Coordinates of N, CA and C in Angstrom, one line a residue:
M1 N 40.9 32.1 71.7 CA 39.8 31.3 71.2 C 39.4 31.8 69.8
K2 N 39.3 33.2 69.7 CA 38.9 33.8 68.4 C 39.9 33.6 67.4
K3 N 41.2 33.6 67.8 CA 42.3 33.3 66.9 C 42.2 31.9 66.3
K4 N 41.9 31.0 67.2 CA 41.8 29.6 66.7 C 40.7 29.5 65.7
I5 N 39.5 30.2 65.9 CA 38.4 30.1 65.0 C 38.8 30.7 63.7
V6 N 39.5 31.8 63.7 CA 39.9 32.5 62.5 C 40.9 31.6 61.7
I7 N 41.8 31.0 62.4 CA 42.8 30.1 61.8 C 42.1 28.9 61.2
I8 N 41.2 28.3 61.9 CA 40.4 27.1 61.4 C 39.6 27.5 60.1
A9 N 39.0 28.7 60.2 CA 38.2 29.2 59.0 C 39.1 29.4 57.8
I10 N 40.3 30.0 58.0 CA 41.3 30.2 56.9 C 41.7 28.9 56.3
L11 N 42.1 27.9 57.2 CA 42.5 26.6 56.8 C 41.4 25.9 56.0
G12 N 40.2 26.1 56.5 CA 39.0 25.5 55.8 C 38.8 26.0 54.5
S13 N 39.0 27.3 54.3 CA 38.9 28.0 53.0 C 40.0 27.5 52.0
I14 N 41.2 27.4 52.6 CA 42.3 27.0 51.7 C 42.0 25.5 51.3
L15 N 41.6 24.7 52.2 CA 41.3 23.3 51.9 C 40.2 23.2 50.8
S16 N 39.2 24.0 50.9 CA 38.1 24.0 50.0 C 38.6 24.4 48.6
I17 N 39.5 25.4 48.5 CA 40.0 25.8 47.2 C 40.9 24.7 46.6
I18 N 41.7 24.0 47.5 CA 42.5 22.9 46.9 C 41.6 21.8 46.4
I19 N 40.6 21.4 47.2 CA 39.7 20.4 46.8 C 39.0 20.8 45.5
Y20 N 38.6 22.0 45.3 CA 37.9 22.5 44.1 C 38.8 22.3 42.9
F21 N 40.0 22.7 43.0 CA 40.9 22.7 41.9 C 41.3 21.3 41.5
Y22 N 41.3 20.3 42.5 CA 41.6 19.0 42.1 C 40.4 18.1 41.7
T23 N 39.2 18.6 42.0 CA 38.0 17.8 41.7 C 37.1 18.4 40.7
R24 N 37.3 19.7 40.3 CA 36.5 20.3 39.3 C 36.5 19.7 38.0
K25 N 35.4 19.7 37.3 CA 35.3 19.1 35.9 C 36.0 20.0 34.9
E26 N 36.9 19.6 34.2 CA 37.6 20.3 33.2 C 36.9 20.0 31.8
E27 N 35.8 20.7 31.6 CA 35.0 20.4 30.4 C 35.7 21.0 29.2
I28 N 35.5 20.4 28.0 CA 36.2 20.8 26.8 C 35.2 21.0 25.7
N29 N 35.7 21.7 24.7 CA 34.9 21.9 23.4 C 35.5 21.1 22.3
I30 N 34.7 20.3 21.6 CA 35.2 19.6 20.4 C 34.6 20.1 19.2
V31 N 35.4 20.3 18.1 CA 34.9 20.8 16.9 C 35.4 19.9 15.7
S32 N 34.5 19.6 14.8 CA 34.9 18.8 13.7 C 34.6 19.6 12.4
L33 N 35.6 19.5 11.5 CA 35.6 20.1 10.2 C 35.8 19.1 9.1
G34 N 35.1 19.2 8.0 CA 35.4 18.3 6.9 C 34.3 17.9 6.0
D35 N 34.5 16.8 5.3 CA 33.6 16.4 4.2 C 32.8 15.2 4.7
G36 N 32.3 14.4 3.8 CA 31.4 13.3 4.2 C 32.0 12.3 5.2
V37 N 33.3 12.1 5.1 CA 34.0 11.2 6.0 C 33.8 11.7 7.5
S38 N 33.9 13.0 7.7 CA 33.9 13.5 9.0 C 32.5 13.4 9.7
I39 N 31.4 13.2 8.9 CA 30.1 13.1 9.4 C 29.6 11.6 9.3
G40 N 30.5 10.7 8.9 CA 30.1 9.3 8.8 C 29.1 9.0 7.7
M41 N 29.3 9.7 6.6 CA 28.4 9.6 5.4 C 28.5 8.1 4.9
T42 N 27.3 7.7 4.4 CA 27.2 6.3 3.8 C 26.9 6.4 2.4
P43 N 27.0 5.3 1.6 CA 26.6 5.3 0.2 C 25.1 5.5 0.0
Y44 N 24.4 5.4 1.1 CA 22.9 5.5 1.0 C 22.4 6.9 1.3
N45 N 23.3 7.9 1.2 CA 22.9 9.3 1.4 C 22.3 9.6 2.7
I46 N 22.8 8.9 3.7 CA 22.4 9.2 5.1 C 23.7 9.1 6.0
E47 N 23.7 9.9 7.0 CA 24.9 9.9 7.9 C 24.9 8.7 8.9
G48 N 26.0 8.2 9.1 CA 26.2 7.1 10.1 C 26.9 7.5 11.3
Y49 N 27.5 6.6 12.0 CA 28.3 6.9 13.2 C 29.7 7.1 12.9
S50 N 30.2 8.3 13.1 CA 31.6 8.7 12.7 C 32.6 8.6 13.9
Y51 N 33.9 8.8 13.5 CA 34.9 8.8 14.6 C 34.7 10.0 15.5
N52 N 34.1 11.1 15.0 CA 33.7 12.2 15.8 C 32.7 11.9 16.8
D53 N 31.7 11.0 16.4 CA 30.7 10.6 17.4 C 31.3 9.8 18.5
Y54 N 32.2 8.9 18.2 CA 32.9 8.2 19.3 C 33.6 9.1 20.2
L55 N 34.3 10.1 19.7 CA 35.1 11.0 20.5 C 34.1 11.8 21.4
K56 N 33.1 12.3 20.8 CA 32.1 13.1 21.6 C 31.5 12.2 22.7
K57 N 31.1 11.0 22.4 CA 30.4 10.1 23.3 C 31.3 9.8 24.5
D58 N 32.6 9.5 24.2 CA 33.5 9.2 25.3 C 33.7 10.4 26.3
Y59 N 33.8 11.6 25.8 CA 33.9 12.7 26.7 C 32.6 13.0 27.4
E60 N 31.5 12.7 26.8 CA 30.2 12.8 27.5 C 30.1 11.8 28.6
N61 N 30.6 10.6 28.4 CA 30.6 9.6 29.4 C 31.4 9.9 30.6
I62 N 32.5 10.6 30.5 CA 33.3 11.0 31.6 C 32.9 12.4 32.1
H63 N 31.8 13.0 31.6 CA 31.3 14.3 32.0 C 32.3 15.4 31.8
K64 N 33.0 15.3 30.7 CA 34.0 16.4 30.4 C 33.8 17.1 29.1
L65 N 32.6 16.9 28.5 CA 32.3 17.6 27.3 C 31.4 18.8 27.6
D66 N 31.8 20.0 27.1 CA 31.0 21.2 27.2 C 30.2 21.4 25.9
K67 N 30.9 21.6 24.8 CA 30.2 21.9 23.5 C 30.8 21.0 22.5
Y68 N 29.9 20.5 21.5 CA 30.4 19.8 20.4 C 29.8 20.5 19.1
Y69 N 30.6 21.0 18.2 CA 30.2 21.7 17.0 C 30.7 20.9 15.8
E70 N 29.8 20.6 14.9 CA 30.1 19.8 13.7 C 29.9 20.7 12.5
F71 N 31.0 21.0 11.8 CA 30.9 21.8 10.6 C 31.3 21.0 9.3
G72 N 31.0 19.7 9.4 CA 31.3 18.8 8.2 C 30.0 18.7 7.4
S73 N 30.2 18.4 6.1 CA 29.1 18.2 5.2 C 29.5 17.4 4.0
F74 N 28.6 16.7 3.5 CA 28.8 15.8 2.3 C 29.3 16.6 1.1
G75 N 30.4 16.2 0.5 CA 30.9 16.8 -0.7 C 31.7 18.0 -0.6
K76 N 32.0 18.4 0.7 CA 32.8 19.6 0.9 C 34.2 19.5 0.5
T77 N 34.8 20.5 -0.2 CA 36.1 20.5 -0.6 C 37.0 21.4 0.3
A78 N 38.3 21.2 0.2 CA 39.2 22.1 1.0 C 39.0 23.5 0.7
R79 N 38.8 23.8 -0.6 CA 38.5 25.2 -1.0 C 37.3 25.8 -0.4
E80 N 36.2 25.0 -0.4 CA 35.0 25.4 0.2 C 35.1 25.6 1.7
L81 N 35.9 24.8 2.4 CA 36.1 25.0 3.8 C 36.9 26.3 4.1
I82 N 37.9 26.6 3.2 CA 38.6 27.8 3.3 C 37.7 29.0 3.2
Y83 N 36.8 28.9 2.2 CA 35.8 30.0 2.0 C 34.9 30.2 3.2
E84 N 34.4 29.1 3.8 CA 33.6 29.2 5.0 C 34.3 29.9 6.2
I85 N 35.6 29.6 6.3 CA 36.4 30.2 7.4 C 36.6 31.7 7.1
K86 N 37.0 32.0 5.9 CA 37.2 33.4 5.5 C 36.0 34.3 5.7
E87 N 34.8 33.7 5.3 CA 33.6 34.4 5.4 C 33.0 34.3 6.8
N88 N 33.6 33.5 7.7 CA 33.2 33.3 9.0 C 31.7 32.9 9.1
K89 N 31.4 31.9 8.3 CA 30.0 31.4 8.3 C 29.5 30.9 9.6
A90 N 28.3 31.2 9.9 CA 27.7 30.7 11.2 C 26.8 29.5 10.9
K91 N 26.7 28.7 12.0 CA 25.8 27.5 11.9 C 25.0 27.4 13.2
S92 N 23.7 27.1 13.0 CA 22.8 26.9 14.2 C 22.9 25.5 14.7
F93 N 23.0 25.4 16.0 CA 23.0 24.2 16.8 C 21.8 24.2 17.7
K94 N 21.6 23.2 18.5 CA 20.4 23.1 19.3 C 20.4 24.3 20.3
D95 N 21.5 24.6 20.9 CA 21.5 25.6 22.0 C 21.9 27.0 21.5
N96 N 22.6 27.1 20.4 CA 22.9 28.5 20.0 C 23.4 28.5 18.5
K97 N 23.8 29.6 18.1 CA 24.3 29.8 16.8 C 25.7 30.3 16.9
I98 N 26.7 29.7 16.2 CA 28.1 30.1 16.4 C 28.8 30.2 15.1
E99 N 29.7 31.2 15.0 CA 30.5 31.4 13.8 C 31.6 30.4 13.8
I100 N 32.0 30.0 12.6 CA 33.1 28.9 12.5 C 34.4 29.4 13.0
Q101 N 34.8 30.6 12.9 CA 36.1 31.1 13.4 C 36.1 31.0 14.9
R102 N 35.0 31.4 15.6 CA 34.9 31.3 17.0 C 34.9 29.9 17.5
A103 N 34.2 29.0 16.8 CA 34.2 27.6 17.1 C 35.6 27.0 17.1
I104 N 36.3 27.3 16.0 CA 37.7 26.8 15.9 C 38.6 27.4 17.0
N105 N 38.4 28.6 17.2 CA 39.2 29.3 18.3 C 39.0 28.7 19.7
E106 N 37.8 28.3 20.0 CA 37.4 27.8 21.3 C 37.6 26.3 21.4
A107 N 37.9 25.7 20.3 CA 38.0 24.2 20.4 C 39.3 23.7 21.2
D108 N 39.0 22.8 22.1 CA 40.1 22.2 22.8 C 40.6 21.0 22.0
I109 N 39.7 20.4 21.2 CA 40.1 19.3 20.3 C 39.4 19.7 19.0
L110 N 40.2 19.7 17.9 CA 39.7 20.0 16.6 C 40.1 18.9 15.6
T111 N 39.1 18.3 14.9 CA 39.4 17.2 14.0 C 39.1 17.8 12.6
I112 N 40.0 17.4 11.6 CA 39.8 17.8 10.2 C 40.0 16.6 9.3
S113 N 39.0 16.4 8.5 CA 39.0 15.3 7.5 C 38.5 15.9 6.2
I114 N 39.5 16.3 5.3 CA 39.1 16.9 4.1 C 39.9 16.4 2.9
G115 N 39.2 16.1 1.8 CA 39.9 15.6 0.6 C 39.3 14.4 0.0
M116 N 38.7 13.5 0.8 CA 38.1 12.3 0.2 C 37.1 12.6 -0.8
D117 N 36.1 13.5 -0.5 CA 35.0 13.7 -1.4 C 35.5 14.3 -2.7
E118 N 36.6 15.1 -2.7 CA 37.0 15.8 -3.9 C 38.0 15.0 -4.7
L119 N 38.6 13.9 -4.1 CA 39.7 13.2 -4.8 C 39.4 11.7 -5.1
S120 N 38.2 11.3 -4.6 CA 38.0 9.8 -4.7 C 36.9 9.4 -5.8
E121 N 36.3 10.4 -6.3 CA 35.2 10.0 -7.3 C 35.8 9.6 -8.7
D122 N 36.7 10.4 -9.2 CA 37.3 10.1 -10.5 C 38.8 9.9 -10.4
K123 N 39.5 9.7 -11.5 CA 40.9 9.6 -11.5 C 41.5 10.9 -11.1
I124 N 42.5 10.9 -10.1 CA 43.1 12.1 -9.6 C 44.1 12.6 -10.6
T125 N 43.8 13.9 -11.1 CA 44.7 14.5 -12.1 C 45.8 15.3 -11.4
K126 N 46.8 15.7 -12.2 CA 47.9 16.5 -11.6 C 47.4 17.9 -11.2
Q127 N 46.4 18.4 -11.9 CA 45.8 19.7 -11.6 C 45.1 19.6 -10.2
Q128 N 44.4 18.5 -10.0 CA 43.7 18.3 -8.7 C 44.7 18.3 -7.6
I129 N 45.8 17.5 -7.8 CA 46.8 17.4 -6.8 C 47.4 18.8 -6.4
L130 N 47.8 19.5 -7.4 CA 48.4 20.9 -7.2 C 47.4 21.8 -6.4
E131 N 46.2 21.8 -6.9 CA 45.2 22.6 -6.2 C 44.9 22.2 -4.8
Y132 N 44.9 20.9 -4.6 CA 44.6 20.4 -3.2 C 45.8 20.7 -2.3
E133 N 47.0 20.6 -2.8 CA 48.2 20.9 -2.0 C 48.2 22.4 -1.6
D134 N 47.9 23.2 -2.5 CA 47.8 24.7 -2.3 C 46.7 25.0 -1.2
D135 N 45.6 24.4 -1.4 CA 44.5 24.6 -0.5 C 44.8 24.1 0.9
I136 N 45.4 23.0 1.0 CA 45.8 22.5 2.4 C 46.8 23.4 3.1
K137 N 47.7 23.9 2.4 CA 48.7 24.9 3.0 C 48.0 26.1 3.5
E138 N 47.1 26.6 2.7 CA 46.3 27.8 3.1 C 45.4 27.5 4.2
L139 N 44.7 26.4 4.2 CA 43.8 26.0 5.2 C 44.5 25.8 6.6
F140 N 45.6 25.1 6.6 CA 46.3 24.8 7.8 C 46.9 26.1 8.4
S141 N 47.3 27.0 7.5 CA 47.8 28.3 8.0 C 46.7 29.1 8.7
M142 N 45.5 29.0 8.2 CA 44.3 29.7 8.8 C 44.0 29.1 10.1
I143 N 44.0 27.8 10.1 CA 43.6 27.1 11.4 C 44.6 27.4 12.5
K144 N 45.9 27.4 12.1 CA 47.0 27.7 13.1 C 46.8 29.1 13.7
M145 N 46.4 30.0 12.9 CA 46.2 31.4 13.5 C 45.0 31.4 14.5
L146 N 44.1 30.5 14.3 CA 42.9 30.5 15.2 C 43.0 29.5 16.4
N147 N 43.8 28.5 16.3 CA 43.9 27.5 17.3 C 45.3 26.9 17.4
N148 N 45.7 26.8 18.7 CA 47.1 26.2 18.9 C 47.0 25.1 19.9
K149 N 45.8 24.4 20.0 CA 45.6 23.3 20.9 C 45.7 22.0 20.2
K150 N 44.8 21.1 20.5 CA 44.9 19.7 19.8 C 44.2 19.8 18.5
V151 N 44.9 19.7 17.4 CA 44.4 19.7 16.1 C 44.8 18.3 15.4
F152 N 43.8 17.6 15.0 CA 44.0 16.3 14.4 C 43.7 16.3 12.9
I153 N 44.6 15.9 12.1 CA 44.4 15.9 10.7 C 44.3 14.4 10.3
I154 N 43.1 14.0 9.8 CA 42.8 12.7 9.4 C 43.3 12.5 8.0
G155 N 44.2 11.4 7.8 CA 44.8 11.2 6.5 C 43.8 10.7 5.4
L156 N 44.2 10.5 4.2 CA 43.4 10.0 3.1 C 43.6 8.5 3.0
Y157 N 42.7 7.9 2.3 CA 42.8 6.5 1.9 C 42.1 6.3 0.6
T158 N 42.2 5.1 0.0 CA 41.5 4.8 -1.3 C 41.2 3.4 -1.4
I159 N 40.1 3.1 -2.2 CA 39.7 1.7 -2.5 C 40.2 1.4 -3.9
K160 N 40.9 2.3 -4.5 CA 41.4 2.1 -5.9 C 42.9 1.8 -5.8
I161 N 43.3 0.6 -6.2 CA 44.7 0.3 -6.2 C 45.6 1.2 -7.0
E162 N 45.0 1.6 -8.2 CA 45.8 2.4 -9.1 C 46.0 3.8 -8.6
E163 N 45.3 4.2 -7.5 CA 45.5 5.6 -6.9 C 46.3 5.5 -5.7
L164 N 46.7 4.3 -5.2 CA 47.4 4.2 -4.0 C 48.7 5.0 -3.9
Q165 N 49.5 5.0 -4.9 CA 50.7 5.8 -4.9 C 50.4 7.3 -4.7
T166 N 49.4 7.8 -5.5 CA 49.1 9.2 -5.4 C 48.6 9.5 -4.0
I167 N 47.8 8.7 -3.4 CA 47.3 8.9 -2.0 C 48.4 8.9 -1.0
E168 N 49.4 8.0 -1.2 CA 50.6 8.0 -0.3 C 51.4 9.3 -0.4
K169 N 51.5 9.8 -1.6 CA 52.2 11.1 -1.7 C 51.5 12.2 -1.1
L170 N 50.2 12.2 -1.3 CA 49.3 13.3 -0.6 C 49.4 13.2 0.9
N171 N 49.4 12.0 1.4 CA 49.5 11.8 2.8 C 50.8 12.3 3.4
A172 N 51.9 12.1 2.6 CA 53.2 12.6 3.0 C 53.2 14.1 3.1
M173 N 52.5 14.7 2.1 CA 52.3 16.2 2.1 C 51.5 16.6 3.4
L174 N 50.4 15.9 3.6 CA 49.5 16.2 4.8 C 50.3 16.1 6.1
R175 N 51.1 15.0 6.2 CA 51.9 14.8 7.4 C 52.9 16.0 7.6
E176 N 53.6 16.3 6.5 CA 54.6 17.4 6.6 C 54.0 18.7 7.0
E177 N 52.8 19.1 6.4 CA 52.2 20.3 6.7 C 51.6 20.3 8.1
A178 N 51.1 19.1 8.5 CA 50.6 19.0 9.9 C 51.8 19.2 10.9
I179 N 52.9 18.6 10.7 CA 54.1 18.8 11.5 C 54.5 20.3 11.5
N180 N 54.6 20.9 10.4 CA 55.0 22.3 10.3 C 54.1 23.2 11.1
N181 N 52.8 22.8 11.3 CA 51.9 23.7 12.0 C 51.6 23.2 13.4
N182 N 52.4 22.2 13.8 CA 52.2 21.6 15.2 C 50.9 20.9 15.4
F183 N 50.4 20.3 14.3 CA 49.2 19.5 14.3 C 49.6 18.0 14.5
T184 N 48.6 17.2 14.8 CA 48.8 15.7 14.8 C 48.2 15.1 13.6
F185 N 49.0 14.4 12.8 CA 48.5 13.7 11.6 C 48.2 12.2 12.0
I186 N 47.0 11.8 11.6 CA 46.5 10.5 11.9 C 46.5 9.7 10.6
D187 N 47.5 8.8 10.4 CA 47.6 8.0 9.2 C 46.7 6.8 9.3
I188 N 45.8 6.7 8.4 CA 44.8 5.6 8.5 C 44.9 4.6 7.3
T189 N 45.9 4.8 6.4 CA 46.0 4.0 5.2 C 46.1 2.5 5.5
N190 N 46.8 2.2 6.6 CA 47.0 0.8 7.0 C 45.9 0.2 7.8
I191 N 45.0 1.0 8.4 CA 43.9 0.5 9.2 C 42.6 0.4 8.5
I192 N 42.4 1.2 7.5 CA 41.2 1.2 6.7 C 41.3 0.3 5.5
N193 N 41.7 -0.9 5.7 CA 41.9 -1.8 4.5 C 41.2 -3.1 4.7
K194 N 40.2 -3.2 5.5 CA 39.5 -4.4 5.8 C 38.1 -4.4 5.1
K195 N 37.8 -5.5 4.4 CA 36.5 -5.5 3.7 C 35.3 -5.3 4.6
E196 N 35.4 -5.7 5.8 CA 34.3 -5.5 6.7 C 34.0 -4.1 7.1
Y197 N 35.0 -3.2 6.8 CA 34.8 -1.8 7.1 C 33.9 -1.0 6.1
Y198 N 33.7 -1.7 5.0 CA 33.0 -1.0 3.9 C 31.6 -1.5 3.7
L199 N 30.7 -0.5 3.4 CA 29.3 -0.9 3.2 C 29.0 -1.5 1.9
N200 N 29.8 -1.2 0.9 CA 29.8 -1.9 -0.4 C 31.1 -1.6 -1.1
N201 N 31.4 -2.4 -2.1 CA 32.7 -2.3 -2.8 C 32.8 -1.2 -3.8
K202 N 31.8 -0.4 -3.9 CA 31.8 0.7 -4.9 C 31.9 2.0 -4.3
S203 N 31.9 2.1 -3.0 CA 32.0 3.3 -2.2 C 33.1 3.3 -1.3
Y204 N 33.8 4.5 -1.1 CA 34.9 4.6 -0.2 C 34.4 5.0 1.2
Y205 N 33.1 5.2 1.4 CA 32.6 5.5 2.7 C 32.6 4.2 3.6
I206 N 33.0 4.4 4.8 CA 33.2 3.2 5.7 C 32.1 3.2 6.7
N207 N 31.9 2.0 7.4 CA 30.9 1.8 8.4 C 31.4 2.2 9.8
Y208 N 30.6 2.0 10.8 CA 30.9 2.4 12.2 C 32.2 1.7 12.7
Q209 N 32.4 0.5 12.2 CA 33.6 -0.3 12.6 C 34.9 0.4 12.1
G210 N 34.8 0.9 10.8 CA 35.9 1.6 10.3 C 36.2 2.9 11.0
H211 N 35.1 3.6 11.4 CA 35.2 4.9 12.1 C 35.8 4.6 13.5
L212 N 35.4 3.5 14.1 CA 35.9 3.2 15.4 C 37.4 2.9 15.3
A213 N 37.9 2.3 14.2 CA 39.3 2.1 14.1 C 40.1 3.5 14.0
I214 N 39.4 4.4 13.3 CA 40.0 5.8 13.2 C 40.1 6.4 14.6
Y215 N 38.9 6.3 15.3 CA 38.9 6.9 16.6 C 39.9 6.3 17.5
N216 N 40.1 5.0 17.5 CA 41.1 4.4 18.3 C 42.5 5.0 18.1
E217 N 42.8 5.4 16.9 CA 44.1 6.1 16.6 C 44.1 7.5 17.2
I218 N 43.0 8.2 17.1 CA 42.9 9.6 17.7 C 43.0 9.5 19.3
K219 N 42.4 8.4 19.8 CA 42.3 8.3 21.2 C 43.7 8.1 21.9
K220 N 44.7 7.7 21.1 CA 46.0 7.5 21.7 C 46.6 8.9 22.1
Y221 N 46.0 10.0 21.6 CA 46.6 11.3 21.9 C 45.6 12.1 22.8
C222 N 44.5 11.5 23.3 CA 43.6 12.2 24.1 C 43.5 11.5 25.5
K223 N 43.1 12.3 26.5 CA 43.0 11.8 27.8 C 41.5 11.4 28.0
V224 N 41.2 10.3 27.4 CA 39.8 9.8 27.5 C 39.9 8.4 28.3

């Protein structure tokens, strides 16, 4: 009788462990890096709803989001982002303060959108292109050393027809560097070309519909 009780207890424990591993919530950390596009910036100097917000909300809805850290800001350049990582700048959030290197390292999903604020205001010069390419190579190398999970690189786009060829070449470079570092490149040049995605025809910042289109591309690679 005692043996039966022991066996039943052991089987019960094993069953509990199996159930735990199959039903436990696998919560993840999401981190976003970048410029005004990454925070859903608008022409009216206020933040809107970005592709990162859609990503965050969907994981919240299925109860799989642990932490979300946003290190994006209006006007940020690739060089400034490199500096922040090198200096391991910290940022305060509601629940705690975290250094950017630690946030990147702990991210299960990392999104990066950098380049629009520094390349879209004026005519893109050869010097800007060379500097941006060098900065991207350095930035991606730093990210690779800190994170080898899901890293999404959001491509560039333009509202200026005369800059389209340059943007296409830069996107080719971004794609190549993303592949070299085992990142996922999200090409948005063909989806962010609808007039209804823009808040006005003088700004490259897009509305929530445009950001939803970007998120739908990212979603193809996520288990949401």
